[in-house]
Coordinates of C-alpha atoms in Angstrom, one line a residue:
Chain X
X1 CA -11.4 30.3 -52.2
X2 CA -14.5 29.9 -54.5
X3 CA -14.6 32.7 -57.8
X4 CA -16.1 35.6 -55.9
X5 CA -19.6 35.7 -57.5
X6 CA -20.0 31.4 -57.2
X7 CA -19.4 32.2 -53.3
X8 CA -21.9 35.4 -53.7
X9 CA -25.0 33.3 -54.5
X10 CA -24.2 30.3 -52.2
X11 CA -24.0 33.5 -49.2
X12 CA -28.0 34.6 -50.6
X13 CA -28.7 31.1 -50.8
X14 CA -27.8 30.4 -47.6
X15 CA -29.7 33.7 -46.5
X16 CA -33.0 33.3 -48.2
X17 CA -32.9 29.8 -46.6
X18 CA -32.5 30.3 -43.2
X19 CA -31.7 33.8 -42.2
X20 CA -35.7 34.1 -40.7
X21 CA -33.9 30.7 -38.8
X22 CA -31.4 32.1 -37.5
X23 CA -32.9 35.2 -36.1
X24 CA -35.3 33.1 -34.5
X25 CA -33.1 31.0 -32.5
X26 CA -31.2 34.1 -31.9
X27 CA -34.2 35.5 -30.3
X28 CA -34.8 32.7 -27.9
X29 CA -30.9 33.1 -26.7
X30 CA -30.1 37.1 -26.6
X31 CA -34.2 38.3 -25.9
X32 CA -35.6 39.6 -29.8
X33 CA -33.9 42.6 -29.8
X34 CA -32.7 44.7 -32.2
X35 CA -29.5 43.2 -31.0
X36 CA -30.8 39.9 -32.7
X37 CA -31.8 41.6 -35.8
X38 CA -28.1 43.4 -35.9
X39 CA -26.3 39.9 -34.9
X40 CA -27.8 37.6 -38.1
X41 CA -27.1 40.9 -40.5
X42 CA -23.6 40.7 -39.2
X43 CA -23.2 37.2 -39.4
X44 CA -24.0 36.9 -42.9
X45 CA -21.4 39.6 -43.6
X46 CA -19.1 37.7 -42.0
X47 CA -19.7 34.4 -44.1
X48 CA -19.4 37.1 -47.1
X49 CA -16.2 38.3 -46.1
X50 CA -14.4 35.3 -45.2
X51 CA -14.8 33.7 -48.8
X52 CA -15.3 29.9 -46.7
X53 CA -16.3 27.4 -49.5
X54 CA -19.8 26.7 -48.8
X55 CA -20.5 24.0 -51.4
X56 CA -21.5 20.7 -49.7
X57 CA -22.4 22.3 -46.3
X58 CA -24.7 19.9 -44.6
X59 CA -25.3 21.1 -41.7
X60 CA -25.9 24.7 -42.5
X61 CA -28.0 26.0 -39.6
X62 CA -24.9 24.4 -37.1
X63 CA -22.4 26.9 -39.4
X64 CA -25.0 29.8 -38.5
X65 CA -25.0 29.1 -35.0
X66 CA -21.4 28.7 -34.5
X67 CA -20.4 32.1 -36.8
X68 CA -23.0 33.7 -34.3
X69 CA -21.7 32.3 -30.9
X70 CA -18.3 33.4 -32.3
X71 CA -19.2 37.0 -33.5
X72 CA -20.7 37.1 -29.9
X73 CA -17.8 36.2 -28.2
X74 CA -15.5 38.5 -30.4
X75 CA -18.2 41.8 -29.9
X76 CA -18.1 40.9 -25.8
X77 CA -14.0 41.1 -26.1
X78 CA -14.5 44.1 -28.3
X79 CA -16.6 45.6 -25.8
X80 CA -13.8 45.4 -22.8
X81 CA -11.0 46.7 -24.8
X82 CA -13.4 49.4 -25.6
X83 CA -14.5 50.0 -21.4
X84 CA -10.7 49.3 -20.1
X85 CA -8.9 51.4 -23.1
X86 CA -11.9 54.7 -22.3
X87 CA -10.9 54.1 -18.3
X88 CA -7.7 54.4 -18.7
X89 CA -7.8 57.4 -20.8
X90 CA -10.4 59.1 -18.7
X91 CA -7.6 59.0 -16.0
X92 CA -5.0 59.8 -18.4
X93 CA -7.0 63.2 -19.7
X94 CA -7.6 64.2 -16.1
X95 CA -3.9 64.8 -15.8
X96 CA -2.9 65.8 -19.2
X97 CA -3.8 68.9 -21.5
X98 CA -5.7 68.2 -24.3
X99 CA -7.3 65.0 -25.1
X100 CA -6.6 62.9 -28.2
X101 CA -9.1 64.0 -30.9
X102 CA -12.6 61.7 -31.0
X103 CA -11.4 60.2 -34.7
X104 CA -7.7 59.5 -33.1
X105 CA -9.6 57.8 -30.6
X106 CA -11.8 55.9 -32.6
X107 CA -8.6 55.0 -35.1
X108 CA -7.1 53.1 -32.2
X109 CA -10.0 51.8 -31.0
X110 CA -10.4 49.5 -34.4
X111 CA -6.9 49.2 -34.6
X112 CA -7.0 47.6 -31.3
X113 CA -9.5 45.5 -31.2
X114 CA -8.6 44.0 -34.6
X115 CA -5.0 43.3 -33.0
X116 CA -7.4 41.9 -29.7
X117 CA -9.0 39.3 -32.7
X118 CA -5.1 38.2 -33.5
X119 CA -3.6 37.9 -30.5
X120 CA -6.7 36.5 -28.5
X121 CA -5.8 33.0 -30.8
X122 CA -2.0 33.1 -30.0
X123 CA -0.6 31.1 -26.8
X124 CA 0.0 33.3 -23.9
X125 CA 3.4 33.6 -24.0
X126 CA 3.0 34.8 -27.6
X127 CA 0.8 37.7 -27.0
X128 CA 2.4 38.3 -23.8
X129 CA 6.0 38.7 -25.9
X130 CA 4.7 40.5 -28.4
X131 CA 2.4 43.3 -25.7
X132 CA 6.4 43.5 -24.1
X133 CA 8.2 44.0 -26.9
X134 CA 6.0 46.0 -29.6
X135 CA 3.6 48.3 -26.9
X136 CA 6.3 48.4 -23.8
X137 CA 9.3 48.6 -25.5
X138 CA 10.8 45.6 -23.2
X139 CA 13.8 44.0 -24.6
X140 CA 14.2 40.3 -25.7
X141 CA 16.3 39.6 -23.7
X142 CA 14.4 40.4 -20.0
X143 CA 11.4 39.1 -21.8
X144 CA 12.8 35.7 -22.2
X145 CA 13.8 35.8 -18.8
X146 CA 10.8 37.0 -17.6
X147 CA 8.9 34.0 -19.4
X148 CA 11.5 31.8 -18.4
X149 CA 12.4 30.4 -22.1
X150 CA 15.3 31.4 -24.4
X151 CA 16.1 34.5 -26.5
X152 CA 15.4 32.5 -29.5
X153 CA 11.9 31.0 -28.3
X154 CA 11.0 34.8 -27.7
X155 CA 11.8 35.6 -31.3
X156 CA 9.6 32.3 -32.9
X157 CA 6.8 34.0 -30.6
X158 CA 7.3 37.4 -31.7
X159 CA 7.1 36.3 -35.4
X160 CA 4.3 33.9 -34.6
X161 CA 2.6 37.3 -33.3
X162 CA 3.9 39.5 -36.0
X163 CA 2.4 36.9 -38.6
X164 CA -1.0 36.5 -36.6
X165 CA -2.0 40.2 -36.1
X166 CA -1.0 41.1 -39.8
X167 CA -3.8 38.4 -41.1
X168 CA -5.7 40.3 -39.1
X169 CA -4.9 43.8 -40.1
X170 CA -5.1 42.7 -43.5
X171 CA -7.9 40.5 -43.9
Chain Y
X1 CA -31.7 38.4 -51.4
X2 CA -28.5 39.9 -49.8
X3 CA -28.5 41.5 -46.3
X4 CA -28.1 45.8 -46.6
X5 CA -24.3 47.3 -46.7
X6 CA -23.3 43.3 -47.2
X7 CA -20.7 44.5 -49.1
X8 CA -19.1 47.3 -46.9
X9 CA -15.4 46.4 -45.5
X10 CA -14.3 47.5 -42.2
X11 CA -11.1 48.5 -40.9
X12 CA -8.5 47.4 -43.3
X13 CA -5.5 48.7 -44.3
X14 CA -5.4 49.3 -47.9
X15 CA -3.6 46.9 -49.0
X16 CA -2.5 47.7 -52.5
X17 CA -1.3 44.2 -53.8
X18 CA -2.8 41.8 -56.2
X19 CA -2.1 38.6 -54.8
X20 CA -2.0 37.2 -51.1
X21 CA 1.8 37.1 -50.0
X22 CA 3.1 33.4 -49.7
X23 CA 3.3 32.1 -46.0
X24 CA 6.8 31.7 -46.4
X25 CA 7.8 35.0 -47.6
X26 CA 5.9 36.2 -45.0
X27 CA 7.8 33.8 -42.4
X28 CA 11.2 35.2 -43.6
X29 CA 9.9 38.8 -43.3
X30 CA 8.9 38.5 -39.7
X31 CA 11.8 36.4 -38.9
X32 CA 14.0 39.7 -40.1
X33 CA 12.0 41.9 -38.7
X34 CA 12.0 40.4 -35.1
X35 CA 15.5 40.1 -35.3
X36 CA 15.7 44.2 -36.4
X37 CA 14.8 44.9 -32.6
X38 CA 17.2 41.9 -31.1
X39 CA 18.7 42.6 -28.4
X40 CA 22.1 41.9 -28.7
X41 CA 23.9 44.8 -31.0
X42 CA 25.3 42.4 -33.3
X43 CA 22.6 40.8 -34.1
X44 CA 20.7 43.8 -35.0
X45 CA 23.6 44.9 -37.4
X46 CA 23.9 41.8 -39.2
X47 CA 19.9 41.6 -39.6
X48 CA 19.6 45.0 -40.8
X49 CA 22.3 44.4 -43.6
X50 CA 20.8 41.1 -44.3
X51 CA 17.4 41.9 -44.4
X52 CA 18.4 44.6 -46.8
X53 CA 19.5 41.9 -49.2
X54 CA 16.9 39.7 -48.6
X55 CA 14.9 42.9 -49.5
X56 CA 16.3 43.3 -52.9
X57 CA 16.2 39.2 -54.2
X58 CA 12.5 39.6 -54.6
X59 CA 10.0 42.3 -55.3
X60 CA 7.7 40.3 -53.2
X61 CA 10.0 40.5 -50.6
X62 CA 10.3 44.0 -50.2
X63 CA 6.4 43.8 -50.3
X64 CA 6.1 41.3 -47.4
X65 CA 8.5 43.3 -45.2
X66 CA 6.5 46.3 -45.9
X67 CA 3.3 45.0 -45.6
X68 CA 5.0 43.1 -42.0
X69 CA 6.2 46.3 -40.7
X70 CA 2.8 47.9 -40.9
X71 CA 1.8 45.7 -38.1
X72 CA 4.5 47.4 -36.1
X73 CA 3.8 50.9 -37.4
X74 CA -0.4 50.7 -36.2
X75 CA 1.3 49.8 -32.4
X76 CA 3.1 52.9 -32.6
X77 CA 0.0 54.8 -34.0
X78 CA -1.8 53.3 -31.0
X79 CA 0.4 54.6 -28.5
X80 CA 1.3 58.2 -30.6
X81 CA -2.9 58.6 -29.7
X82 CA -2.1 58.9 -26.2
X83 CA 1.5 61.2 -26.7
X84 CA 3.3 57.4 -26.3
X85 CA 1.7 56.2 -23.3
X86 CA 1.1 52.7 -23.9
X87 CA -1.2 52.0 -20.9
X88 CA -4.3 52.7 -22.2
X89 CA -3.7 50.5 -25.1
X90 CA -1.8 48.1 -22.9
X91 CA -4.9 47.8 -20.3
X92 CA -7.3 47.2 -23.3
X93 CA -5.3 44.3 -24.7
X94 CA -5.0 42.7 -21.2
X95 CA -8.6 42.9 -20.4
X96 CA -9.2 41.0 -24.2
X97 CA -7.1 38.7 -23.3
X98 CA -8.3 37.8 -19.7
X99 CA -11.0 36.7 -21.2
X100 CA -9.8 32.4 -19.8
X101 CA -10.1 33.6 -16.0
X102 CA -12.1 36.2 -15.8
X103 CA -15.2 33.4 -15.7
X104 CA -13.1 31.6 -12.7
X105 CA -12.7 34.8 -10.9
X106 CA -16.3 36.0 -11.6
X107 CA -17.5 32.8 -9.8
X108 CA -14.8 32.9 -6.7
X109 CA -16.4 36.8 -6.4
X110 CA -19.8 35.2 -6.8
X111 CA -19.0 32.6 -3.8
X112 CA -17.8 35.6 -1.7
X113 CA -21.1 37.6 -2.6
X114 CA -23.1 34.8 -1.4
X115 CA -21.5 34.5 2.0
X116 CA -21.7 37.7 2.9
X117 CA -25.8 38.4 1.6
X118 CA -26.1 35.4 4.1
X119 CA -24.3 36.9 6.5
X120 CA -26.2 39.9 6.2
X121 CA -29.7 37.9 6.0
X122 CA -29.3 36.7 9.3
X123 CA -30.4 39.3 12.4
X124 CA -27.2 40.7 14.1
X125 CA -27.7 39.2 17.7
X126 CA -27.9 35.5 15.8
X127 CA -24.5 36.1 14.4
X128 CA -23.1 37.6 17.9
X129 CA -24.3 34.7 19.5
X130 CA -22.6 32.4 17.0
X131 CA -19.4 34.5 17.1
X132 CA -19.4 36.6 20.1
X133 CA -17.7 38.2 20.7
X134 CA -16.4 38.4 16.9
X135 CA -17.2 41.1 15.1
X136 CA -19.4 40.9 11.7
X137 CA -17.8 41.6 8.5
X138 CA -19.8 42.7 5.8
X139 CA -18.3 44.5 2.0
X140 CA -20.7 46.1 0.3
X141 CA -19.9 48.1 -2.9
X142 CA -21.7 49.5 -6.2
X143 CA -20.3 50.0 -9.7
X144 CA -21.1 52.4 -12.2
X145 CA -24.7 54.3 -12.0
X146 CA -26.2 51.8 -9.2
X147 CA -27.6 53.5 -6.2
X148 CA -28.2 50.4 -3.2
X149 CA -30.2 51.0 -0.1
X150 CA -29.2 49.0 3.0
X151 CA -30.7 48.7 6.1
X152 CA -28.1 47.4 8.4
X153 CA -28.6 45.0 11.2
X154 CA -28.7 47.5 14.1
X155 CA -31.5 49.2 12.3
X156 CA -29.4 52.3 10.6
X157 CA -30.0 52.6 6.7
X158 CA -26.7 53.5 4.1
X159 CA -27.5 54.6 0.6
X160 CA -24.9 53.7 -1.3
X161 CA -24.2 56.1 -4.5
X162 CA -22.6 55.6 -7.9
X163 CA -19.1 53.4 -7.4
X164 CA -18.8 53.4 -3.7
X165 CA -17.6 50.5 -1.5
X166 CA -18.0 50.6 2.3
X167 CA -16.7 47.6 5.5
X168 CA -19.1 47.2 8.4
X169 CA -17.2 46.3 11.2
X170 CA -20.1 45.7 14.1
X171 CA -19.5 44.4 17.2
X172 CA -20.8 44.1 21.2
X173 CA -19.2 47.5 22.0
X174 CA -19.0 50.1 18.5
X175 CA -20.5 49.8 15.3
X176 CA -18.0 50.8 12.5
X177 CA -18.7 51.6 8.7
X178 CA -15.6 52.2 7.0
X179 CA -16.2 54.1 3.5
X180 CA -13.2 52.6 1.4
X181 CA -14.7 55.2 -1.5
X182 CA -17.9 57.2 -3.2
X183 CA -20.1 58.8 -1.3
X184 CA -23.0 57.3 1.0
X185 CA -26.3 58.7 2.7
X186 CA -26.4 57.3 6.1
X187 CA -29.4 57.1 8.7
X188 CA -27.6 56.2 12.1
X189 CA -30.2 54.4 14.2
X190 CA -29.8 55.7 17.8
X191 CA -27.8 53.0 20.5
X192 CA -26.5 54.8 23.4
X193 CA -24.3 51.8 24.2
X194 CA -22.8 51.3 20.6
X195 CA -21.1 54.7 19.0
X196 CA -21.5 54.4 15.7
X197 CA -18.4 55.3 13.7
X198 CA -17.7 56.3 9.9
X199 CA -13.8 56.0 9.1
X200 CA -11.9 57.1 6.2
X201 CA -8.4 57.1 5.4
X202 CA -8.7 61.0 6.2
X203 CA -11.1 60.9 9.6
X204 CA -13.4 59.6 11.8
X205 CA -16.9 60.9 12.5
X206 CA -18.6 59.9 15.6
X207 CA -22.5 60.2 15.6
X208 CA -25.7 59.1 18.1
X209 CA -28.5 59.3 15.9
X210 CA -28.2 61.6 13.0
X211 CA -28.5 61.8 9.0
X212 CA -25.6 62.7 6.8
X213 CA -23.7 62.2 3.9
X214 CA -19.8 61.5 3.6
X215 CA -18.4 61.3 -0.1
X216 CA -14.8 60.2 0.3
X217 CA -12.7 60.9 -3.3
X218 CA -9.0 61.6 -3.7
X219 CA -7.7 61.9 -0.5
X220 CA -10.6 64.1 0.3
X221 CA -13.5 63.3 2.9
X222 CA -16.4 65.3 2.7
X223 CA -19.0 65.5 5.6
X224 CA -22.2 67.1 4.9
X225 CA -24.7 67.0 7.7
X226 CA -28.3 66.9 6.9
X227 CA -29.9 66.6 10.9
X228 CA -28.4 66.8 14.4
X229 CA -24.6 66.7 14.7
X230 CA -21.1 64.6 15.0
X231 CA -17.8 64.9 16.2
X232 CA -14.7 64.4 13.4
X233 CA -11.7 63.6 14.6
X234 CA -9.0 63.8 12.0
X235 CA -6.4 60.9 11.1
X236 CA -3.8 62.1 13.4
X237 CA -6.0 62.5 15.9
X238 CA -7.5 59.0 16.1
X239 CA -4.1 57.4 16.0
X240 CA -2.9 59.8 19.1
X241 CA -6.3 58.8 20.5
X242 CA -6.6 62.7 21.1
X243 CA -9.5 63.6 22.7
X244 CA -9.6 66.8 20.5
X245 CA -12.2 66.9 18.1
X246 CA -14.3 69.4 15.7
X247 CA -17.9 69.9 16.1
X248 CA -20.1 69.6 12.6
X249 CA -23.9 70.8 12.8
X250 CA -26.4 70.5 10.5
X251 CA -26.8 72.7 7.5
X252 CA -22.9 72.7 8.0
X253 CA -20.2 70.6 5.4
X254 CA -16.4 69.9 6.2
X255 CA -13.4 68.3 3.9
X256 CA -11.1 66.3 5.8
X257 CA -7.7 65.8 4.0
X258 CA -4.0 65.0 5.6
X259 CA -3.7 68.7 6.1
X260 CA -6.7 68.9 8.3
X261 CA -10.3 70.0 8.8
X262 CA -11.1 72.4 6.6
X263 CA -13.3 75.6 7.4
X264 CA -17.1 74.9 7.7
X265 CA -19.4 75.8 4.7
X266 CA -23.1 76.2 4.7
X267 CA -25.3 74.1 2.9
X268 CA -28.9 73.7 2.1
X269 CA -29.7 70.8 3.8
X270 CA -33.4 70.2 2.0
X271 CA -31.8 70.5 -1.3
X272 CA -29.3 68.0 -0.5
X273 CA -32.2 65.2 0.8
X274 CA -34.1 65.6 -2.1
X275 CA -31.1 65.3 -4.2
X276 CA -30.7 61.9 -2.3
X277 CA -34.4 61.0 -2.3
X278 CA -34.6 61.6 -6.2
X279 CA -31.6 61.0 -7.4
X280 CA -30.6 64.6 -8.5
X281 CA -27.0 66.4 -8.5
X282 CA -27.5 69.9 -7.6
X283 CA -25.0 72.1 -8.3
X284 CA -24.9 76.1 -7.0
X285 CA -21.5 78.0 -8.9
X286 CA -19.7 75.2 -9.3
X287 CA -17.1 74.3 -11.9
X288 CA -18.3 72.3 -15.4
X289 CA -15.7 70.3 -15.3
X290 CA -16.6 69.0 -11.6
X291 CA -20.2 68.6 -12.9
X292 CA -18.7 66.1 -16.1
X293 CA -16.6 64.7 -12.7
X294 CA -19.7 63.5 -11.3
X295 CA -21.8 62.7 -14.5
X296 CA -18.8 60.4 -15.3
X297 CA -19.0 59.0 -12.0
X298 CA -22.6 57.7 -12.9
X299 CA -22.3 56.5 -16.4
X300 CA -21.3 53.6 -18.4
X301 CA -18.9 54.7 -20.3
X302 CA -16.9 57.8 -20.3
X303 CA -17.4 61.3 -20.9
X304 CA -14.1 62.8 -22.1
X305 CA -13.5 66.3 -22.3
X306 CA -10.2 69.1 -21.9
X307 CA -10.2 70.2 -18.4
X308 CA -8.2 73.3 -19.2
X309 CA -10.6 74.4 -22.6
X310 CA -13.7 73.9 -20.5
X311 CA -11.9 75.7 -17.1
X312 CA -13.8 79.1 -15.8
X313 CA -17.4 77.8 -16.4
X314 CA -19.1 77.9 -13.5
X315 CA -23.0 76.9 -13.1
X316 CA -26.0 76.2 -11.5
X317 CA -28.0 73.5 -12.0
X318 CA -30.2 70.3 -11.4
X319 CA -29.5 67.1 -13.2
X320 CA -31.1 63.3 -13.3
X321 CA -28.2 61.0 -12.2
X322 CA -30.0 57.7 -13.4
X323 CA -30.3 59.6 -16.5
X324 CA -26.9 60.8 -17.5
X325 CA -28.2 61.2 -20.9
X326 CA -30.9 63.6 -20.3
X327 CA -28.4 65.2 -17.7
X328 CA -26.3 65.9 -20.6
X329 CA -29.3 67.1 -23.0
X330 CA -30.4 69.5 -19.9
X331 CA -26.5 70.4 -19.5
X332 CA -26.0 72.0 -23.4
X333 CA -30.1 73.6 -22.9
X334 CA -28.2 75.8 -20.1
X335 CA -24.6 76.1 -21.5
X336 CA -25.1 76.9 -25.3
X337 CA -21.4 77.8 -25.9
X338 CA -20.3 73.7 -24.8
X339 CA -21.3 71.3 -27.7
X340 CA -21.7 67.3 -27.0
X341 CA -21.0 64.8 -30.0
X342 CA -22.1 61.1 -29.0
X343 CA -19.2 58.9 -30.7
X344 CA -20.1 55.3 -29.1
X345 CA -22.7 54.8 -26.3
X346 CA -19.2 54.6 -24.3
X347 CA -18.0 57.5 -25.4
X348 CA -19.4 60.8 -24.9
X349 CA -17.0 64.3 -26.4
X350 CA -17.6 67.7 -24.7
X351 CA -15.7 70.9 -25.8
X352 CA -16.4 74.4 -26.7
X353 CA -18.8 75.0 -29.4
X354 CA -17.2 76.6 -32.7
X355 CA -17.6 80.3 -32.2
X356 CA -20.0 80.9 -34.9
X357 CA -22.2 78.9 -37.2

């Protein structure tokens, strides 16, 4: 990782260069929106925030594009864990008294879709072991035979999990 | 130049260290910590004295397991949000991950879709005479705040409101709509020689030419006629093949549930079309909470609120239901003790105002 402020100015380089670019092509693909406006101010705060060595980038507008698409893709997954997790407590709080409070909400909300980012990159079987064990409270050993693999494979994927989704609670 | 708030950090944990944890501390940690929850009972003794150990060889190992075990401790602050049900959380993670298949199944739904607008494009005696005496199958359904207008083959039109999904089952002798769920408008065009039918899980109602709506929602069948009249015949009924039936006029609304036909109300039948006709929920002394009920039923997103702080408000009112916004705005204008906080455009809170400002 590049000295914070070296990788500072290579992020407004890249900006001054081509952020009017990027929000052009972004216009051609989404409609110019504010959407479009919103997507290029957040990929460049993702470039900041990831720390990626940018010296000798030569093909910088492909980097834009692809940080985009990605961001894209992650905001679309963000948006169905937000839709499926408000369904299911809109049935929940039809049956139960008192509803969680709008910040408790929101809390696990982020805390979700930061563990969707993590476990979205694991193989199945990973994710699925970890959902099991961690947010069911199923044990290893009906997991593994659930999955069809041994007690110890379901262990190497719950630490594969357990490894993923902290990078991404910490990062 | 650097784009606004480019420095602002979402959504981490403090994280109090200085430097990153090695990758292979952090392998050992999870390792331990996987094998915490094993489930064979000795294992889990022997990894809870030996992670303790491992604990105390390094301080950077207690840091990793720590830091590790924080993953663990957010799941459980997930759940603890809704009392420790996990399915909320649970549904949300699946529907992330689904992501793979969900384009597959999109296009197998998209195939299906396509089948059955041809179907429906092609006049019903065409399709009789290519399957008589089959009958013709059609689904139609609408999601979230879509309102859909059909004008069926025989020449009867179905509105279709917010989330409803309906089977036509049309053939030589009886024309069938079965309403799976939601509520439609329906404009029965007369045929003396084809009934036309509307079954539920909960009834059937029989009409020969006649407008009316049937809302069918938790077990419950509504029927409220607009013009002329029908026979309903309730569950048990049909499958005796009784010949007992109750008589519904217009002006007139029924439930049907398991237990039976309900008594007959009286209804404002011009209210109700123009309700249909502009797309307007009107309400006389009914409950708030069935008000949100139906706003929710017509909105992306959710409006969440605590049924028993909100119970005993009754009102009367007229609402947009291709608004739900301005249905909401209109809703606080006439209620000033209920206060509405926008958190997300998917998530809309409703609860008591505080008592005084």
């Amino acid at each position: 990782m590049p000295p914070p402020d070296i990788h500072c100015k290579q992020v407004e380089t890249l900006y001054s260069d081509h952020h009017r670019w990027l929000r052009g092509w972004l216009c051609k693909k989404l409609g110019c929106s504010e959407q479009a406006a919103d997507l290029v101010h957040d990929t460049f705060l993702r470039i900041l925030n990831s720390g990626e060595v940018l010296t000798g980038l030569t093909k910088p507008r492909a980097y834009l594009t692809t940080t985009a698409k990605r961001l894209l893709i992650d905001r679309a997954r963000h948006r169905r864990v937000e839709q499926s997790y408000l369904d299911e407590l809109a049935l929940m709080t039809a049956t139960m008294e008192g509803a969680p409070s709008p910040e408790a909400i929101l809390m696990a909300l982020e805390a979700l879709k930061q563990l969707s980012d993590a476990l979205q990159s694991l193989p199945a079987n990973a994710s699925e072991a970890f959902l099991q064990h961690y947010l069911l409270d199923e044990t290893q050993p009906a997991i593994a035979a659930r999955l069809g693999v041994s007690v110890r494979m379901v262990q190497k994927y719950l630490a594969q999990a357990l490894l993923c989704c902290h990078r991404a609670l910490t990062d | 130049m650097l784009p606004p708030g480019a420095h602002r950090l979402n959504g981490s944990l403090p994280m109090p260290e200085k430097q990153p944890i090695p990758d292979d501390i952090a392998e050992q940690a999870a390792d331990w910590i996987v094998r915490l929850t094993a489930g064979d009972a000795t294992e889990r003794e022997q990894a809870q004295s030996g992670f303790e150990v491992w604990k105390k060889q390094h301080p950077l190992h207690a840091e990793a397991a720590a830091s590790l075990q924080q993953v663990i401790g957010r799941v459980n602050e997930v759940r603890a949000t809704t009392h420790g049900n996990p399915e909320p959380a649970h549904a949300a993670l699946k529907a992330a991950l689904a992501e793979g298949n969900r384009s597959r199944r999109r296009f197998r739904k998209t195939v299906a879709t396509l089948v059955v607008a041809c179907a429906l494009l092609l006049p019903a005696w065409q399709l009789l005479q290519i399957y008589p005496p089959a009958y013709l199958m059609a689904d139609l359904r609408t999601t979230t705040g879509q309102w859909q207008t059909h004008d069926l083959p025989d020449g009867t039109r179905i509105t279709l409101n917010s989330i409803s999904a309906v089977n036509l089952h049309f053939d030589i002798e009886r024309r069938i709509l079965e309403l799976i769920k939601g509520e439609i408008l329906v404009d029965v065009a007369q045929d003396t020689d084809r009934p036309f039918l509307i079954e539920t899980a909960e009834g059937s109602i029989q009409a020969l030419g006649t407008r009316f709506v049937v809302d069918r929602h938790e077990q419950t069948t509504t029927l409220t006629m607009l013009e002329s009249k029908v026979s309903v015949q309730t569950a048990e009924q049909r499958a005796e093949h009784s010949h007992e039936s109750t008589l519904v006029q217009a002006g007139e609304r029924i439930h049907i549930t398991a237990q039976g036909v309900s008594a007959i109300e009286t209804i404002d039948t011009r209210t109700i079309s123009d309700a249909w006709q502009y797309r307007h929920l009107v309400v006389q002394n009914r409950p708030l909470t069935e008000v949100l009920d139906e706003l929710n039923r017509h909105r992306r997103g959710h409006i969440l609120y605590d049924r028993a702080q909100l119970q005993g408000i009754d009102m009367a009112v007229v609402l947009p239901l291709d608004d739900t916004d301005r249905a909401l705005q209109l809703l606080v204008d006439s209620l000033p003790m209920i206060r509405i906080r926008t958190l997300t455009p998917y998530l809309v809170l409703v609860d008591l105002a505080p008592a005084s400002e």
